[in-house]
Every structure is written in C-alpha cells, then in structure tokens.
Amino acid sequence: MAGEIELDSEVLSARVARLTSILDNLEILQGAVAEIGGNQDTTRWSAAPGPDDFSRTLAASLDEARGFIARLHATVDKQITGLSTSASALLAQDAAAAASLTAAANRLAGLQGRMVPL
C-alpha cells in the first residue's frame, strides 16, 4: 500500500549501531586533529616568512576542521537520538495496537460463544 511504513527492529538497531560507530570514529578524528594542532608551536616552525605563513594557514585549516567535525558530531548525535526516540514511540504504538486488537478479538470470541443461530 502506498505510503506505508514498515519498521524492522533489527534493521533499526543496525542503523543505530552504524551511527554510533560513525560517532566513535568522529571522536577519534577530533582527538587526532587536536593532537596535530597541539604539535604546531614555535619550536616546530621557524618565524621566517615561508614557514610562518604555512603554520598560520595550517592552524586556520585545523580550526576549520575541528569546527566541521564538531558540527558533524552534533548532527550524528541528534540523528541517533531522534531515530532511537522515533523507534521507541513506533514500537510502543505497535504494542498498544496489538494489545487493543487482542482485547477486541477476545471480546468477539466471547460474544460468538453466546450467539444464538437464526
């Protein structure tokens, strides 16, 4: 049926696990970029114009990379939270619908036993 959404908890769990793995990798990348930035000091680069220009450009690039990684980390974290919240809500809704249908089926089965044939 058009517009129908199916939720497979195994696929959903796999997607959340994949996003969590991406988040872990982003944290490793954040640490690596921070370490590279921490290694860029006056003992590493000469104050001469060539190396000094390069070191400033490198520092700016590392700052930009840190900002990008931080934004990406925040986005993936929001996706994990949103996906997990949506999945919980949908699974709870499915459980409530199943319980309601089971109760209705049980009432119907009880009524069928008391019906008088015409």
PDB file of C-alpha atoms in Angstrom:
ATOM      1  CA  MET A   1       0.000   0.000   0.000  1.00  0.00           C
ATOM      2  CA  ALA A   2       1.319   3.453  -0.902  1.00  0.00           C
ATOM      3  CA  GLY A   3       2.717   5.496   1.943  1.00  0.00           C
ATOM      4  CA  GLU A   4       3.010   2.510   4.260  1.00  0.00           C
ATOM      5  CA  ILE A   5       5.989   2.422   6.600  1.00  0.00           C
ATOM      6  CA  GLU A   6       7.402  -0.811   7.942  1.00  0.00           C
ATOM      7  CA  LEU A   7       9.652  -0.834  10.993  1.00  0.00           C
ATOM      8  CA  ASP A   8      12.028  -3.739  11.325  1.00  0.00           C
ATOM      9  CA  SER A   9      13.652  -3.593  14.749  1.00  0.00           C
ATOM     10  CA  GLU A  10      16.734  -5.488  13.566  1.00  0.00           C
ATOM     11  CA  VAL A  11      17.341  -3.052  10.709  1.00  0.00           C
ATOM     12  CA  LEU A  12      16.692  -0.152  13.053  1.00  0.00           C
ATOM     13  CA  SER A  13      19.148  -1.491  15.620  1.00  0.00           C
ATOM     14  CA  ALA A  14      21.734  -1.960  12.883  1.00  0.00           C
ATOM     15  CA  ARG A  15      21.272   1.660  11.734  1.00  0.00           C
ATOM     16  CA  VAL A  16      21.650   2.999  15.279  1.00  0.00           C
ATOM     17  CA  ALA A  17      24.761   0.850  15.752  1.00  0.00           C
ATOM     18  CA  ARG A  18      26.208   2.167  12.488  1.00  0.00           C
ATOM     19  CA  LEU A  19      25.556   5.774  13.502  1.00  0.00           C
ATOM     20  CA  THR A  20      27.141   5.077  16.897  1.00  0.00           C
ATOM     21  CA  SER A  21      30.204   3.674  15.132  1.00  0.00           C
ATOM     22  CA  ILE A  22      30.391   6.820  13.000  1.00  0.00           C
ATOM     23  CA  LEU A  23      30.157   8.903  16.177  1.00  0.00           C
ATOM     24  CA  ASP A  24      33.021   6.917  17.735  1.00  0.00           C
ATOM     25  CA  ASN A  25      35.145   7.481  14.617  1.00  0.00           C
ATOM     26  CA  LEU A  26      34.400  11.196  14.710  1.00  0.00           C
ATOM     27  CA  GLU A  27      35.595  11.323  18.316  1.00  0.00           C
ATOM     28  CA  ILE A  28      38.845   9.605  17.297  1.00  0.00           C
ATOM     29  CA  LEU A  29      39.206  12.102  14.456  1.00  0.00           C
ATOM     30  CA  GLN A  30      38.602  15.008  16.855  1.00  0.00           C
ATOM     31  CA  GLY A  31      41.429  13.741  19.050  1.00  0.00           C
ATOM     32  CA  ALA A  32      43.781  13.319  16.103  1.00  0.00           C
ATOM     33  CA  VAL A  33      43.113  16.834  14.797  1.00  0.00           C
ATOM     34  CA  ALA A  34      43.564  18.267  18.290  1.00  0.00           C
ATOM     35  CA  GLU A  35      46.877  16.417  18.631  1.00  0.00           C
ATOM     36  CA  ILE A  36      48.119  17.714  15.292  1.00  0.00           C
ATOM     37  CA  GLY A  37      47.116  21.237  16.327  1.00  0.00           C
ATOM     38  CA  GLY A  38      48.846  20.844  19.666  1.00  0.00           C
ATOM     39  CA  ASN A  39      52.073  19.895  17.914  1.00  0.00           C
ATOM     40  CA  GLN A  40      52.156  23.148  15.934  1.00  0.00           C
ATOM     41  CA  ASP A  41      54.167  25.545  18.051  1.00  0.00           C
ATOM     42  CA  THR A  42      57.111  27.891  17.741  1.00  0.00           C
ATOM     43  CA  THR A  43      59.606  25.057  18.247  1.00  0.00           C
ATOM     44  CA  ARG A  44      58.246  23.278  15.184  1.00  0.00           C
ATOM     45  CA  TRP A  45      58.066  26.209  12.771  1.00  0.00           C
ATOM     46  CA  SER A  46      60.529  28.968  12.058  1.00  0.00           C
ATOM     47  CA  ALA A  47      59.412  32.572  12.297  1.00  0.00           C
ATOM     48  CA  ALA A  48      60.703  33.072   8.753  1.00  0.00           C
ATOM     49  CA  PRO A  49      58.015  34.191   6.297  1.00  0.00           C
ATOM     50  CA  GLY A  50      57.580  30.867   4.422  1.00  0.00           C
ATOM     51  CA  PRO A  51      57.179  28.520   7.376  1.00  0.00           C
ATOM     52  CA  ASP A  52      55.318  31.150   9.399  1.00  0.00           C
ATOM     53  CA  ASP A  53      52.758  31.629   6.608  1.00  0.00           C
ATOM     54  CA  PHE A  54      52.389  27.875   6.303  1.00  0.00           C
ATOM     55  CA  SER A  55      51.912  27.422  10.039  1.00  0.00           C
ATOM     56  CA  ARG A  56      49.205  30.113  10.144  1.00  0.00           C
ATOM     57  CA  THR A  57      47.421  28.524   7.181  1.00  0.00           C
ATOM     58  CA  LEU A  58      47.716  25.093   8.796  1.00  0.00           C
ATOM     59  CA  ALA A  59      46.358  26.414  12.114  1.00  0.00           C
ATOM     60  CA  ALA A  60      43.397  28.010  10.326  1.00  0.00           C
ATOM     61  CA  SER A  61      42.718  24.776   8.427  1.00  0.00           C
ATOM     62  CA  LEU A  62      42.886  22.740  11.634  1.00  0.00           C
ATOM     63  CA  ASP A  63      40.473  25.146  13.347  1.00  0.00           C
ATOM     64  CA  GLU A  64      38.098  24.827  10.405  1.00  0.00           C
ATOM     65  CA  ALA A  65      38.399  21.025  10.505  1.00  0.00           C
ATOM     66  CA  ARG A  66      37.704  20.994  14.270  1.00  0.00           C
ATOM     67  CA  GLY A  67      34.585  23.088  13.748  1.00  0.00           C
ATOM     68  CA  PHE A  68      33.358  20.894  10.897  1.00  0.00           C
ATOM     69  CA  ILE A  69      33.957  17.685  12.854  1.00  0.00           C
ATOM     70  CA  ALA A  70      32.186  19.150  15.900  1.00  0.00           C
ATOM     71  CA  ARG A  71      29.137  20.091  13.783  1.00  0.00           C
ATOM     72  CA  LEU A  72      29.123  16.674  12.138  1.00  0.00           C
ATOM     73  CA  HIS A  73      29.399  15.003  15.556  1.00  0.00           C
ATOM     74  CA  ALA A  74      26.435  17.030  16.841  1.00  0.00           C
ATOM     75  CA  THR A  75      24.371  16.146  13.751  1.00  0.00           C
ATOM     76  CA  VAL A  76      25.053  12.406  14.022  1.00  0.00           C
ATOM     77  CA  ASP A  77      24.341  12.520  17.764  1.00  0.00           C
ATOM     78  CA  LYS A  78      20.958  14.191  17.059  1.00  0.00           C
ATOM     79  CA  GLN A  79      20.219  11.557  14.411  1.00  0.00           C
ATOM     80  CA  ILE A  80      20.914   8.750  16.877  1.00  0.00           C
ATOM     81  CA  THR A  81      18.683  10.352  19.497  1.00  0.00           C
ATOM     82  CA  GLY A  82      15.907  11.083  17.006  1.00  0.00           C
ATOM     83  CA  LEU A  83      15.997   7.634  15.455  1.00  0.00           C
ATOM     84  CA  SER A  84      16.006   5.926  18.844  1.00  0.00           C
ATOM     85  CA  THR A  85      13.141   8.099  20.113  1.00  0.00           C
ATOM     86  CA  SER A  86      11.074   7.530  16.976  1.00  0.00           C
ATOM     87  CA  ALA A  87      11.703   3.803  17.094  1.00  0.00           C
ATOM     88  CA  SER A  88      10.649   3.590  20.735  1.00  0.00           C
ATOM     89  CA  ALA A  89       7.477   5.553  20.029  1.00  0.00           C
ATOM     90  CA  LEU A  90       6.592   3.443  16.996  1.00  0.00           C
ATOM     91  CA  LEU A  91       7.276   0.177  18.796  1.00  0.00           C
ATOM     92  CA  ALA A  92       5.155   1.332  21.755  1.00  0.00           C
ATOM     93  CA  GLN A  93       2.367   2.326  19.364  1.00  0.00           C
ATOM     94  CA  ASP A  94       2.562  -1.088  17.673  1.00  0.00           C
ATOM     95  CA  ALA A  95       2.420  -2.843  21.047  1.00  0.00           C
ATOM     96  CA  ALA A  96      -0.607  -0.776  22.095  1.00  0.00           C
ATOM     97  CA  ALA A  97      -2.376  -1.512  18.808  1.00  0.00           C
ATOM     98  CA  ALA A  98      -1.625  -5.230  19.152  1.00  0.00           C
ATOM     99  CA  ALA A  99      -2.968  -5.248  22.721  1.00  0.00           C
ATOM    100  CA  SER A 100      -6.121  -3.428  21.621  1.00  0.00           C
ATOM    101  CA  LEU A 101      -6.694  -5.839  18.730  1.00  0.00           C
ATOM    102  CA  THR A 102      -6.092  -8.832  21.003  1.00  0.00           C
ATOM    103  CA  ALA A 103      -8.628  -7.499  23.511  1.00  0.00           C
ATOM    104  CA  ALA A 104     -11.171  -6.920  20.735  1.00  0.00           C
ATOM    105  CA  ALA A 105     -10.585 -10.419  19.357  1.00  0.00           C
ATOM    106  CA  ASN A 106     -11.064 -11.899  22.836  1.00  0.00           C
ATOM    107  CA  ARG A 107     -14.336  -9.969  23.309  1.00  0.00           C
ATOM    108  CA  LEU A 108     -15.527 -11.097  19.882  1.00  0.00           C
ATOM    109  CA  ALA A 109     -14.637 -14.719  20.686  1.00  0.00           C
ATOM    110  CA  GLY A 110     -16.652 -14.445  23.934  1.00  0.00           C
ATOM    111  CA  LEU A 111     -19.646 -12.998  22.088  1.00  0.00           C
ATOM    112  CA  GLN A 112     -19.559 -15.717  19.437  1.00  0.00           C
ATOM    113  CA  GLY A 113     -19.996 -18.374  22.116  1.00  0.00           C
ATOM    114  CA  ARG A 114     -23.214 -16.711  23.341  1.00  0.00           C
ATOM    115  CA  MET A 115     -24.789 -16.046  19.946  1.00  0.00           C
ATOM    116  CA  VAL A 116     -27.995 -17.876  19.080  1.00  0.00           C
ATOM    117  CA  PRO A 117     -28.237 -19.114  15.478  1.00  0.00           C
ATOM    118  CA  LEU A 118     -31.152 -17.719  13.461  1.00  0.00           C
TER     119      LEU A 118
END
